[in-house]
Every structure is written in C-alpha cells, then in structure tokens.
Coordinates of C-alpha atoms (C1' of nucleotides) in Angstrom, one line a residue:
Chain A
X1 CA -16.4 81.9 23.5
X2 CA -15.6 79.6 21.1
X3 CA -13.3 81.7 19.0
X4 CA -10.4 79.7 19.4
X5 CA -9.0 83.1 17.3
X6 CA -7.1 80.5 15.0
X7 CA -4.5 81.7 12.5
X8 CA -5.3 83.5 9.8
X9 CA -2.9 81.3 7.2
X10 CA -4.5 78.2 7.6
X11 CA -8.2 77.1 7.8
X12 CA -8.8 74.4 9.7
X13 CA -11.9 75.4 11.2
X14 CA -13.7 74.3 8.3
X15 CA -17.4 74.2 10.0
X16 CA -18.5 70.0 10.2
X17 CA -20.2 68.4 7.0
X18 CA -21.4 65.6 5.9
X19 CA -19.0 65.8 3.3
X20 CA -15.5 65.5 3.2
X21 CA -12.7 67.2 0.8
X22 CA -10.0 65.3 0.0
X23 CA -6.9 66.2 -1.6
X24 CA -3.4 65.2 -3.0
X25 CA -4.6 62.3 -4.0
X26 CA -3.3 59.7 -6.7
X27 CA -4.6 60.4 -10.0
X28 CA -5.7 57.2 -10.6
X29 CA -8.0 56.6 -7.5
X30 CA -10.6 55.4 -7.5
X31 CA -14.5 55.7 -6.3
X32 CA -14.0 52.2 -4.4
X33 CA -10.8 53.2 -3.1
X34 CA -12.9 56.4 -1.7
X35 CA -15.4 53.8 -0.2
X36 CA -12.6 51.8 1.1
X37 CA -10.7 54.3 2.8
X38 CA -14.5 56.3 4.6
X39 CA -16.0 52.8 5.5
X40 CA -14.4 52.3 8.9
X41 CA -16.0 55.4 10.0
X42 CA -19.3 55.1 8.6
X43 CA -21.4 54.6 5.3
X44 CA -19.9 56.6 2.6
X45 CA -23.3 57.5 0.6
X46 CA -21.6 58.8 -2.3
X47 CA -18.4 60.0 -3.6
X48 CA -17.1 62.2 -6.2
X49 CA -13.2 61.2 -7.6
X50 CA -11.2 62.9 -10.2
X51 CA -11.8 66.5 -9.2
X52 CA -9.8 69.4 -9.9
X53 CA -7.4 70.4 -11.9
X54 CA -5.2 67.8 -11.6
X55 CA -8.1 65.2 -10.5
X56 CA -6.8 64.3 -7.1
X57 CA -9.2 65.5 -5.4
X58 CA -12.1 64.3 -4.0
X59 CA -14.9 64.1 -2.0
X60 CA -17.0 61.7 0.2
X61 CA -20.0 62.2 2.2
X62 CA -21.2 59.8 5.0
X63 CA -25.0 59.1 5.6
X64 CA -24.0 61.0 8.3
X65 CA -22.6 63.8 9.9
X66 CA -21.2 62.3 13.1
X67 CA -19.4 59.8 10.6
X68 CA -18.0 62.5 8.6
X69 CA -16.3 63.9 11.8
X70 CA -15.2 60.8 13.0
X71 CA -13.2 60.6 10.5
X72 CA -12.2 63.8 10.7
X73 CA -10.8 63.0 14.2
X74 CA -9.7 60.1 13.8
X75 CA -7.1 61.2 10.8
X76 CA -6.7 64.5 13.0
X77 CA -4.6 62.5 15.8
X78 CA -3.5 59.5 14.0
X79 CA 0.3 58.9 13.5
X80 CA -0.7 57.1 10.5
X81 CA -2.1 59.6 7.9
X82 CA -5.1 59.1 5.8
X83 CA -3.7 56.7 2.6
X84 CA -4.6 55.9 -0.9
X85 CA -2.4 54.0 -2.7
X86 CA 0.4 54.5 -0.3
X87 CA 0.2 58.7 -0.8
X88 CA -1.0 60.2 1.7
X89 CA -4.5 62.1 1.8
X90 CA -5.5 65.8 3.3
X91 CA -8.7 65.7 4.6
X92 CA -10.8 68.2 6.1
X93 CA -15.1 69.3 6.2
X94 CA -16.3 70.0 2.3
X95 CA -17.7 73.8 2.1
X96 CA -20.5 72.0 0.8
X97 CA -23.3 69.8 2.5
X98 CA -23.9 67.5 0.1
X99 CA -22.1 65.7 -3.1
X100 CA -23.7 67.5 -6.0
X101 CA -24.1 65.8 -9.4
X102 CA -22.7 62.7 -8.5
X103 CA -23.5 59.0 -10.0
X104 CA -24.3 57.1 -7.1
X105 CA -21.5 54.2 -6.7
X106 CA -24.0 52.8 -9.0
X107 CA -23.7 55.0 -11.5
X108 CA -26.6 54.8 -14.1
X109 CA -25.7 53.0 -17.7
X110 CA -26.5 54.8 -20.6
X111 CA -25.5 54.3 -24.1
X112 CA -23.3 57.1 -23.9
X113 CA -19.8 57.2 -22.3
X114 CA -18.3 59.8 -21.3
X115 CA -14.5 59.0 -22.0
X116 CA -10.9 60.9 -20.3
X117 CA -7.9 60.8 -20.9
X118 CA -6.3 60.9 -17.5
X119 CA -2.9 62.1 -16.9
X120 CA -0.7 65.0 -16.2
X121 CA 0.0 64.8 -19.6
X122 CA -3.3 63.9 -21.2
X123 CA -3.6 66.7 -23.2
X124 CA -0.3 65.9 -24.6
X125 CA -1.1 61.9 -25.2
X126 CA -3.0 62.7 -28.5
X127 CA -0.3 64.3 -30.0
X128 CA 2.2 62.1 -28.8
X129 CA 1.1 59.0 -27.7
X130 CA 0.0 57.4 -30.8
X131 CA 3.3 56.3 -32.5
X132 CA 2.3 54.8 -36.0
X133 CA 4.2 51.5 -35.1
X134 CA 2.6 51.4 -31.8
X135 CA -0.8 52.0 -32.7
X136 CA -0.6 48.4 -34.2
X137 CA 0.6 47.5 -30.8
X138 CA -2.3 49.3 -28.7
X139 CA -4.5 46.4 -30.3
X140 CA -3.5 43.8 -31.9
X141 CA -1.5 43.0 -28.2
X142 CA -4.3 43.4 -26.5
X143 CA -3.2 46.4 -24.2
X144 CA -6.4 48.3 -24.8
X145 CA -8.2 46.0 -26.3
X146 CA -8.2 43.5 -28.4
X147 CA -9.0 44.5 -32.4
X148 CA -8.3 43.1 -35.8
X149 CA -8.4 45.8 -37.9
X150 CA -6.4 48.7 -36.8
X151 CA -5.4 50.5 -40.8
X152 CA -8.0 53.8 -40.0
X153 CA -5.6 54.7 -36.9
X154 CA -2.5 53.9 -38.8
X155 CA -3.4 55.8 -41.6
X156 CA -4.1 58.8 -39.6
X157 CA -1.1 58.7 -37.4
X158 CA 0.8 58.0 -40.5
X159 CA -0.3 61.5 -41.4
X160 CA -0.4 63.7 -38.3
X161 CA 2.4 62.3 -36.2
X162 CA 5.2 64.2 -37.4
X163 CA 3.8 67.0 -38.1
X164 CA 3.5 67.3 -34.5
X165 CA 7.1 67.0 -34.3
X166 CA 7.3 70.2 -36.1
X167 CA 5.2 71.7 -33.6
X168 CA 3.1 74.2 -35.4
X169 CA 1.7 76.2 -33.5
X170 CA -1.8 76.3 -34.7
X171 CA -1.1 72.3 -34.7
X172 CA -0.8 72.5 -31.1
X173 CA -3.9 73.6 -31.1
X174 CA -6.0 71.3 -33.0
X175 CA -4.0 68.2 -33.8
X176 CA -4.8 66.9 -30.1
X177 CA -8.6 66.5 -30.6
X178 CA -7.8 65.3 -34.6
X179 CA -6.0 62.3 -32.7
X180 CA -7.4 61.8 -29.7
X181 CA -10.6 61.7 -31.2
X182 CA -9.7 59.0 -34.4
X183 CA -8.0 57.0 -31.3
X184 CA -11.1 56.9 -29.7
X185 CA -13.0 56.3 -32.7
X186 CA -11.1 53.2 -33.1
X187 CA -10.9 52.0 -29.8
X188 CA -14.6 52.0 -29.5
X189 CA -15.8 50.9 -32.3
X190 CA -14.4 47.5 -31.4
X191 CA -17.4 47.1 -29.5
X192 CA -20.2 48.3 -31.7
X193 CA -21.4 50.7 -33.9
X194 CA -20.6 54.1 -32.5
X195 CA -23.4 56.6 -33.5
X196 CA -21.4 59.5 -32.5
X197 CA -18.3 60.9 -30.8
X198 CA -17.8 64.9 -29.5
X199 CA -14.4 65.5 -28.4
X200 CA -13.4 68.4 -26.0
X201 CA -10.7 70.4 -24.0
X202 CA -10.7 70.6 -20.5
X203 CA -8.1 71.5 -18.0
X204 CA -7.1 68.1 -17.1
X205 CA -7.1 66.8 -20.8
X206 CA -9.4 65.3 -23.1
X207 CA -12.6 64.3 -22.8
X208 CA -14.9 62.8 -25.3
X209 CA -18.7 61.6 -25.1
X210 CA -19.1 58.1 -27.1
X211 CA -22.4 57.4 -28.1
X212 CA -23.4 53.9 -28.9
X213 CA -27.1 52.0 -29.9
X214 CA -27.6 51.2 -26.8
X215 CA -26.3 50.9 -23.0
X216 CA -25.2 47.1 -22.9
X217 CA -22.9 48.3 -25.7
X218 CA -21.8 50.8 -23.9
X219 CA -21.6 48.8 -21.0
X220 CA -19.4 46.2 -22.7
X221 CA -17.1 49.4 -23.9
X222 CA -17.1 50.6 -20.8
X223 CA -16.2 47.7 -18.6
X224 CA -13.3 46.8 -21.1
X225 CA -11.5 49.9 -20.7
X226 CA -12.0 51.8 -18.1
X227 CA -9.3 52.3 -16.0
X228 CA -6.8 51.1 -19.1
X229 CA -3.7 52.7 -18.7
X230 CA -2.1 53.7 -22.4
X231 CA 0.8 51.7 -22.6
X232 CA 3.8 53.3 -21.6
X233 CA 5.9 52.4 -24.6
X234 CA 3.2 54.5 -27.1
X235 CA 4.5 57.6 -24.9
X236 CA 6.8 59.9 -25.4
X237 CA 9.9 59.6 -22.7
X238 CA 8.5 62.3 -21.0
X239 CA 4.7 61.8 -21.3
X240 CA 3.4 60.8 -17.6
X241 CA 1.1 57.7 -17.6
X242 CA -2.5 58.2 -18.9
X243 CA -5.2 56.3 -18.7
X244 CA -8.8 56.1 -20.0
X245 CA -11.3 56.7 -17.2
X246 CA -15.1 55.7 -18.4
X247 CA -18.1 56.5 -16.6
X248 CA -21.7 56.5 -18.1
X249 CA -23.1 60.2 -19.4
X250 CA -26.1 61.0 -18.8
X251 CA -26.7 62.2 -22.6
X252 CA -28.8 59.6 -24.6
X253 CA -28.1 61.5 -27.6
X254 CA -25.7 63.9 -28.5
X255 CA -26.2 66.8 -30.5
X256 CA -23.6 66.9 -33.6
X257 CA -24.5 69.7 -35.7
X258 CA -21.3 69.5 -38.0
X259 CA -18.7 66.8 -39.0
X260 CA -16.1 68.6 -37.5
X261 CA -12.3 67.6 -36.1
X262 CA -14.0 67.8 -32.6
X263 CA -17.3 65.9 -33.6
X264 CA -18.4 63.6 -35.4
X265 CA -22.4 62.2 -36.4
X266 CA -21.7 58.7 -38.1
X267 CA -25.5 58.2 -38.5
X268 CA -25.3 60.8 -41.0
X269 CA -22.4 60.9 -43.3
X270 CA -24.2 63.9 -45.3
X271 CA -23.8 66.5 -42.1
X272 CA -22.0 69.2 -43.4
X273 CA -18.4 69.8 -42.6
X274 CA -17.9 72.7 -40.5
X275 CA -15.2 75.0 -41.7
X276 CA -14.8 76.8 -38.7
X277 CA -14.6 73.9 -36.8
X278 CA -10.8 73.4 -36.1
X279 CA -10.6 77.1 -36.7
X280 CA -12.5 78.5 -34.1
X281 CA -8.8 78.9 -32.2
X282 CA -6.5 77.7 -34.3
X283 CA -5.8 80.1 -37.1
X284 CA -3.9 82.8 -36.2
X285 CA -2.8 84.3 -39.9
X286 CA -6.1 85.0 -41.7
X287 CA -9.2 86.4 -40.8
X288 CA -11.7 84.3 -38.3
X289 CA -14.9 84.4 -39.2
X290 CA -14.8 87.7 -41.8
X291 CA -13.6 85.0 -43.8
X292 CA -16.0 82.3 -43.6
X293 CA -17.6 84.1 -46.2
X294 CA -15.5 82.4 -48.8
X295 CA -17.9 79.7 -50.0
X296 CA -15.9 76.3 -49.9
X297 CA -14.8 74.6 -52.8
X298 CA -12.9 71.6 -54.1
X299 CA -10.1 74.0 -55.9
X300 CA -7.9 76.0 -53.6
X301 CA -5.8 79.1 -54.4
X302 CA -2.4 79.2 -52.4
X303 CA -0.3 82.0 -52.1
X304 CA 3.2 81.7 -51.0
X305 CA 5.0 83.9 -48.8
X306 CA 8.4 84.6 -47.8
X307 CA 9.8 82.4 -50.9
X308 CA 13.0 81.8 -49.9
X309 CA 13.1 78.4 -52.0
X310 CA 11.9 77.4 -54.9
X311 CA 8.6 75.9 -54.6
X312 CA 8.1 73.3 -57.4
X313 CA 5.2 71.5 -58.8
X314 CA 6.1 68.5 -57.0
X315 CA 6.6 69.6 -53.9
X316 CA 3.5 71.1 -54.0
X317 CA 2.0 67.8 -55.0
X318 CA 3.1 66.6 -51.9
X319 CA 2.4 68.7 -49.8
X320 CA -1.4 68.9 -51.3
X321 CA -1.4 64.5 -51.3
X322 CA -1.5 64.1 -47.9
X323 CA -4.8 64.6 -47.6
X324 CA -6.5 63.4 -51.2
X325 CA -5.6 62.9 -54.4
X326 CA -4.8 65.8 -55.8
X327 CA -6.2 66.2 -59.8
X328 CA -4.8 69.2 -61.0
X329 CA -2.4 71.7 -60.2
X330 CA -1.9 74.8 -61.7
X331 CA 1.3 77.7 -61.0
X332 CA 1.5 81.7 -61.7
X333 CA 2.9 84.3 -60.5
X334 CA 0.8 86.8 -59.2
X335 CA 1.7 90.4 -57.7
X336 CA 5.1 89.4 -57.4
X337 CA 4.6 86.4 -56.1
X338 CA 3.7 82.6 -56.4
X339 CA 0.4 81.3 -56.8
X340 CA -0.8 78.3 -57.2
X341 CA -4.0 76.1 -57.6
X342 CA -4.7 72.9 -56.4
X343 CA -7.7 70.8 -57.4
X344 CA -9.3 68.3 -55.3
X345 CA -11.9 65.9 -56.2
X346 CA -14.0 67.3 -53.8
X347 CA -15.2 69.8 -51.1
X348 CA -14.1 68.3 -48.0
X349 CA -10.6 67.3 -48.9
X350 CA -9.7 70.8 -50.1
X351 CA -11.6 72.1 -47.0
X352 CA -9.5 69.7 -44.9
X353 CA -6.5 70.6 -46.4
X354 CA -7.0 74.4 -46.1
X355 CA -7.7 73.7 -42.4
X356 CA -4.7 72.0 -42.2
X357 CA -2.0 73.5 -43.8
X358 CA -3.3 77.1 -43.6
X359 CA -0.5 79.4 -42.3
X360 CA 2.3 76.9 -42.0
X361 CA 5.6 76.7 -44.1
X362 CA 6.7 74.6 -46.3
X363 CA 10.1 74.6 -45.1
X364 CA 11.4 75.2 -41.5
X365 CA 12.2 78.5 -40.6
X366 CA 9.7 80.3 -41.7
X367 CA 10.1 80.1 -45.5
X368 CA 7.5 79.6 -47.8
X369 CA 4.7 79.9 -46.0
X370 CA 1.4 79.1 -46.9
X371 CA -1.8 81.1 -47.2
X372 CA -4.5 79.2 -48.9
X373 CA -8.0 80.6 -50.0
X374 CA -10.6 78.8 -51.7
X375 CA -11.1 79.5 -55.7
X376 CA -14.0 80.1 -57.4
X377 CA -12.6 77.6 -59.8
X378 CA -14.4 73.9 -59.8
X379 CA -12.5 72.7 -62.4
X380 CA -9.2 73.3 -64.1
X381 CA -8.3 73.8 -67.3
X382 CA -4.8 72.2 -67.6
X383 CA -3.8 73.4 -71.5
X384 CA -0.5 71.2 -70.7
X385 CA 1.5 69.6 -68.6
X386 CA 4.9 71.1 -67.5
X387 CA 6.7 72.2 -64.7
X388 CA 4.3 75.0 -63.8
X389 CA 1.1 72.8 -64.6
X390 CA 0.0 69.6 -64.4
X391 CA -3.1 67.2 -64.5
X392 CA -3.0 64.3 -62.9
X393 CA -6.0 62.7 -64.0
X394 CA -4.9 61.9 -67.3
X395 CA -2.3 58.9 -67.6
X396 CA 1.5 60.2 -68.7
X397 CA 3.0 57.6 -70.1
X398 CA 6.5 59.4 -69.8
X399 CA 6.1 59.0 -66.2
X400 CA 8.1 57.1 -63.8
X401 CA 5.8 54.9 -62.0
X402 CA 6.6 53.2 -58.3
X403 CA 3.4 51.8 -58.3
X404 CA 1.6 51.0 -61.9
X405 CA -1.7 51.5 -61.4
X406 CA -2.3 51.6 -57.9
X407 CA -4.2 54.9 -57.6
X408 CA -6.2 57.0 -60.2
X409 CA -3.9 59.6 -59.1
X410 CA -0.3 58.9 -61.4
X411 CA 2.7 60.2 -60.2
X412 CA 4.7 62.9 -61.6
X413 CA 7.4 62.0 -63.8
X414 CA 10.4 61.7 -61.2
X415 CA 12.8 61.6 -63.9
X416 CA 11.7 64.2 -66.0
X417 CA 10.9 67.1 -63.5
X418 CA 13.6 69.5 -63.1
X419 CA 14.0 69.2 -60.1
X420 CA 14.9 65.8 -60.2
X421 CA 18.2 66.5 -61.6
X422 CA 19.4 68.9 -59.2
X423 CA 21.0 65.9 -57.1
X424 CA 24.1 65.5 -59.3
X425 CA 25.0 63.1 -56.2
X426 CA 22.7 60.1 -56.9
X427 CA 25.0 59.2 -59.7
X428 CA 27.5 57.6 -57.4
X429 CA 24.9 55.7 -55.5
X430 CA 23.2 54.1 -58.2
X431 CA 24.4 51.1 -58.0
X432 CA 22.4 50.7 -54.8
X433 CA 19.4 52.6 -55.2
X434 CA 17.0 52.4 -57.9
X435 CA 17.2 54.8 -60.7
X436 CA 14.0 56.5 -60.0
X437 CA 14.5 56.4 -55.8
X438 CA 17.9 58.2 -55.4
X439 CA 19.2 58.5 -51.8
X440 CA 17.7 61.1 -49.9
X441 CA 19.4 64.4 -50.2
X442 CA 20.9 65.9 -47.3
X443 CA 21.7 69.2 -46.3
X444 CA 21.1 72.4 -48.4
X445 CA 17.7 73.0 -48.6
X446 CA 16.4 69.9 -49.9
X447 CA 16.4 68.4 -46.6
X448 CA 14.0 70.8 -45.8
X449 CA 11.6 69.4 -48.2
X450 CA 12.4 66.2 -46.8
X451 CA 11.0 67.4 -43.9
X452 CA 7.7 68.4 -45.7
X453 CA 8.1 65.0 -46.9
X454 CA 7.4 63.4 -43.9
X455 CA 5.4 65.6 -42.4
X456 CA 2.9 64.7 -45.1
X457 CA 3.7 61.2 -46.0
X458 CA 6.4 59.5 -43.3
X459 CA 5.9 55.7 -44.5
X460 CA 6.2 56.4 -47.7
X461 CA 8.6 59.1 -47.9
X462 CA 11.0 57.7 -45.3
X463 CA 13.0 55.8 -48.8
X464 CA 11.4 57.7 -51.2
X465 CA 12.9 60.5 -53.3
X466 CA 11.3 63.7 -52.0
X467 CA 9.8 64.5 -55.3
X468 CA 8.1 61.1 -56.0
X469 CA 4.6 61.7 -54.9
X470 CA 3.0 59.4 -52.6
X471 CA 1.9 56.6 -55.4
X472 CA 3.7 54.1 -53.3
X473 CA 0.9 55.0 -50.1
X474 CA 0.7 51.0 -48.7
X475 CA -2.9 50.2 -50.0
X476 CA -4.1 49.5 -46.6
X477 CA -7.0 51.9 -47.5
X478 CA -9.7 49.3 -48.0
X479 CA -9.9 48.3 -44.4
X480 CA -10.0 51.6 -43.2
X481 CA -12.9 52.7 -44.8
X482 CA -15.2 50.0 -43.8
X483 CA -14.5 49.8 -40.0
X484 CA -15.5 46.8 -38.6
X485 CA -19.0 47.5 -36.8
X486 CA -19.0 51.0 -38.8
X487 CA -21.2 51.3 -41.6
X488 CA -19.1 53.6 -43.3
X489 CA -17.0 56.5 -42.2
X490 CA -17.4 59.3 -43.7
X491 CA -13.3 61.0 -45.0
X492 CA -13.8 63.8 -42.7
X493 CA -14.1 61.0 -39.8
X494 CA -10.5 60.2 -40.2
X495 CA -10.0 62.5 -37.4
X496 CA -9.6 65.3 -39.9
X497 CA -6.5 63.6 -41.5
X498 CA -7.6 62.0 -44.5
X499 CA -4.5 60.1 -46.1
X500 CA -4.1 60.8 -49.6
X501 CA -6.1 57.9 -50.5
X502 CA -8.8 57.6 -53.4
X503 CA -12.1 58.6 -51.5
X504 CA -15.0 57.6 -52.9
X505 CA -18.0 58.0 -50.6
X506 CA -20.1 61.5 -50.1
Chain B
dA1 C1' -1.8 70.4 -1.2
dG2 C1' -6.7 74.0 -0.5
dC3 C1' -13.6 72.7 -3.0
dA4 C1' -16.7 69.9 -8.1
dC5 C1' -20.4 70.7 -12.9
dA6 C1' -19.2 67.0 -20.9

DNA sequence: AGCACA
C-alpha cells in the first residue's frame, strides 16, 4: 500500500490541508508577509501570525487545497528554503482544516484594541523598559508617538522603577502589569479619550484590551502604533527588542468590575478599588483571601519584623510618602515589637500602599520587614509631636523646610530629628552642601535606608538627605492629573503607583 | 523548530 512505513521520529506525513503550519519564524512577521510569501502558489484566504509561545508561528490557508500542496512541494525540493525576513521557514499540512478565529486580512475595526507587547522579553519590558529619563524620550521624540504631556508616566516610573531593581519578589509579580498598563494608558490616550484599559499575562507577554468611544479612534491609535518597536535605548542591555503589535478586539465594551492594577473603568472613577486585585498572586506572607475580611481603611497598622535597625519616624515617613501624603504617624511597641500607624487621607492610598509594600523590608537583607494590616482607626489622635509620633497636618514651625509651602503635607524637621545627627560626617562637608541636605551617608546601615530612599522617591531622594521627606517632589503633579483627552484619572489609575502627591479627587 | 483561542 501506501504505507511508506516512515520513521517514527519525524512526522512528515502530515495528511494535505488547506492550511499550512509555519514555524521558526521572525517574531515580528507579519500577516502581509504571510500573504506575500503563499501568493505564488495560490490565494492565501486567511492567515493567523504570532502564534505560540514564542509567536513565530503561523498559519495560512489557501482557497484551496491543491494550492496548499503546491506549496508544500514546491518548498519540499527547493534548494532555496521557504524565507521571511531572511530566516528561514518550516512548513508543513496544519492538523487543522481551516484557520479558526481569524480576522480576515481585513480585520474588523472596533473601538477596542487589543494591544501586545511583543518580544522575548515582553514580559520583562514593563519592568524594565520604562526608564524615568526615557519615558520623556518615548514621546516627546516621537518614537512611539508623538505627545506633549508625558508627567503621569514619569511620575509613575519615578516611583516603581527602582524598586524593580530590588527585585521583590512579589514585585515581580505585579509591578509588570502596574507599568505596562500606565504605559499604555499614556500612550493611548494621545489619541482620545480611553474609556477603559484591562491588562493581562500571557505566555508571550503582556497583553492589554484599550477601549476607546469609538472605532475611528481606535483606528487612528491603531494605525499609529502598531508595529512600533520600543526604542532600544528604554531597554535594559539585555532586554530583546519589543514591539507593540495592535489588532482590533472584537469586544465593544469591556467589562471592569474593579479599579484594579490590572484594570481600569475611566468612565467611572467611583468603581471600587479591588483589594485583591494585585493580590490574587502576589502576596506570599499573609493570608489570601481569609484576610480580605479586614475592612479597608485610610489608617494602616504596620508591624515590623526582624528589626535589625532602628526604624525611625522618618524613615517610615518615607517609606509611607511614596504613595500619598501621609497625615499622621503614630509608633509603639507592641508584644515585643514595633508598631506603627500610618494615616492616609484616604482609602485607596492606604489600600495602595498596603498592596505595595506588604511583606517587603525596609532594608536589604531581609531586615525589617514589613507586615501591614489595616486599623480600625480613621483618625489619629496625635497628643504630640516627637520622635515616636507625629502629625503632619498641622504646620511646625521648627521645621526645616526644602520647599515652603509646596504641599499640605510639611516635612519633618530634618534638623531636629535624632536621627539627623547620627552623621557626625556632614560637618566637614558643609561648606558644600546645605545645612539641611548633608551628603548622602554611605556605608553602615544608612545606606540601606538610602536604598529605601530611592526605592520610594528616586528624583528626589537622589541629593536629598535620606530623612528629609519628599517635600521637594518636582510639582509636575498638575499635569498628570488632568491627562490631556482624560477627563480625570482617578489616583488608583496611576498604574497603582500613586506618587506621593496631594490627591484630591474621589 | 513541531499546531492557535484577550
């Protein structure tokens, strides 16, 4: 018969289809490229690109089957291998008879896009591609697109970038879609108002649906950046190329049931905040969901573990200002150990911070780590201000000030903290530094704090004494809050990374 | 380099 009895370790005898599998083939290609490469050998109805794991794969299917094996043969006793791009292509019959799911070459517009980030790498580009300097760069150069306003990104970055430097675990986890998705945000709203934006994980990267009013907006999105590579100088050295790869969803309306660090409803700033939204994998230290019974609240009550180092008011100010202003504070010791709480002037910062900060350290190494519950407290009762408690509503006029009146929050009093004096070597430096900014310690454990420094404020903390809290934020935060085409963006849209600016809306 | 689906 037939049975050409072939060997078992390969398949070639694939039985005939219609449609073709292609593999091993560049990341970037294309559905025309598909087109290109099947139309000697007949009409290519429809074609599927990006497949896989690594999306080179692919499939075509001719109009018919004779076409299909044409091909087939043709490829099968060529010298010159099938080619996309100069790499060569695997071909062989698709287990399937037809293309399943496919847009059409013509693929239907929609208002909303369904966005990926494309790349070896792509789940890595949201932590790493979006260097505070270079976000600047991403627009105002025009690589993605051109934008005037770019402070809601910056602001954002300015707050998550190094932390991912630290690599957290748990910020491994949800940082990614925190960026990726105020990136997005930002880059889309160039071209209208975006209604709503889910972000998710898949194999390959990150994918996001982009909802806009309407298809031509969409359209006009869509035709501007697909197929944008991310400019190679916002990656890290050893990031692989990514780019943005648009097609049209066929969703007309997504469904956002929470404001989340994944999600986001813009037509309705008053959708609740989902505490378990960056949670669901992320939090490895406390309870999942036995603990969701804690009813949110603007105060939160953090515990301190493994206190190797003193943890002072102000560092804890610092730590707590990167993501709102921080009113009150308030220090005990409790079962042996530190406690503190940290009042917010509302729900969603404190929930925001919790989310954040839950289960990491204050310093490297493990050391002073952070466990943070929310109180039952709304409001503090600060009897007095000293090292163990503090109010930072209420002006102190013994305070050193970077920044006179730039925030209702005030600074602490650099000078007259105690920890302030523990760097007997500013003396000699004076004469260069300002009294109130001595050189930034090194060594010893204060340049761990440094590190918490930055990982919460970087601009600002890069010059800054480590205990001056971040009073001297650039006031950039007008612009970010009224994105140009967005009616208003609710804090939790700052991808989840609120800087510790005044907040004034919900 | 080996078969898809936000």
């Amino acid at each position: 018969m037939a049975s050409v009895s072939s060997q078992p370790q390969f398949r070639y005898t694939q039985p005939p289809s219609k449609v073709l599998h292609l593999r091993n083939l560049p990341w970037e290609c294309t559905e025309e490229e598909l087109i290109e490469l099947g139309k000697p050998f007949g009409k290519v109805v429809n074609t599927k690109c990006n497949v896989g794991a690594n999306r080179n794969q692919a499939f075509i299917e001719f109009a018919d089957l004779n076409q299909a094996i044409a091909m087939i043969s043709y490829y099968a006793s060529s010298s010159e291998p099938a080619q996309v791009r100069g790499k060569t292509v695997y071909l062989q019959y698709s287990n399937r008879q037809e293309i399943v799911n496919n847009k059409t070459t013509a693929d239907v517009a929609g208002n909303v896009l369904l966005v990926t980030i494309e790349g070896q790498d792509a789940r890595l580009v949201s932590i790493d591609v979006l260097h505070l300097d270079h976000v600047k760069g991403i627009i105002s150069n025009g690589s993605l697109v051109h934008r005037e306003k770019e402070n809601m990104c910056v602001c954002l970055l300015s707050l998550t970038l190094p932390l991912s430097s630290l690599l957290f675990l748990t910020y491994l986890l949800f940082l990614p879609f925190r960026l990726c998705f105020s990136f997005l945000l930002h880059v889309f709203s160039a071209f209208g108002f975006v209604h709503k934006i889910t972000t998710f994980e898949k194999t390959a990267g990150f994918q996001a649906l982009v909802q806009f009013s309407d298809a031509e907006t969409a359209t006009s999105a869509k035709s501007a950046l697909d197929g944008r590579i991310i400019p190679r100088y916002l990656l890290s050295e050893n990031i692989s190329p990514c780019t943005l790869r648009i097609t049209y969803s066929a969703h007309t309306d997504l469904s956002v049931k929470f404001q989340s660090h994944r999600s986001r409803d813009y037509t309705n700033p008053y959708l609740p905040v989902a505490p378990s939204a960056i949670d669901g994998s992320g939090q490895f230290s406390l309870g999942l969901d036995g603990k969701k019974l804690e009813p949110e609240s603007n105060v939160l009550l953090a515990s301190i573990e493994n206190m190797q180092y003193a943890v002072t008011l102000d560092v804890l100010h610092m730590v707590f200002s990167a993501f709102g202003p921080v009113q009150k504070i308030a220090m005990f010791d409790k079962n042996g150990g530190l406690q503190a709480l940290i009042q917010y002037p509302d729900v969603q910062t404190a929930v925001l911070a919790k989310d954040t900060l839950e289960g990491h350290c204050i310093y490297d190494g493990g050391f002073c780590k952070l466990h943070l519950s929310y109180s039952r407290h709304t409001d503090l009762s600060i009897k007095v201000n000293n090292d163990r408690s503090r109010d930072y509503t209420i002006p102190n006029p013994a305070m050193v000030n970077l920044q006179p009146s730039t925030l209702g929050q005030q600074p602490v009093q650099a000078m007259g903290g105690p920890a302030a004096h523990q760097y007997n070597g500013t003396s000699y430096a004076s004469g260069l530094q300002q009294p109130t900014m001595p050189p930034q310690p090194s060594g010893g454990w204060a340049s761990t704090v440094l590190a918490v420094a930055q990982q919460s404020m970087p601009v600002q903390m890069s010059n800054h004494h480590p205990y001056v809290p971040p009073s001297s934020m650039p006031q950039t935060n007008p612009g970010m809050m009224r994105m140009p085409g967005q009616g208003g963006v609710p804090p939790a849209a700052a991808g989840g990374a609120m800087p510790p600016y005044r907040s004034n809306q919900m």
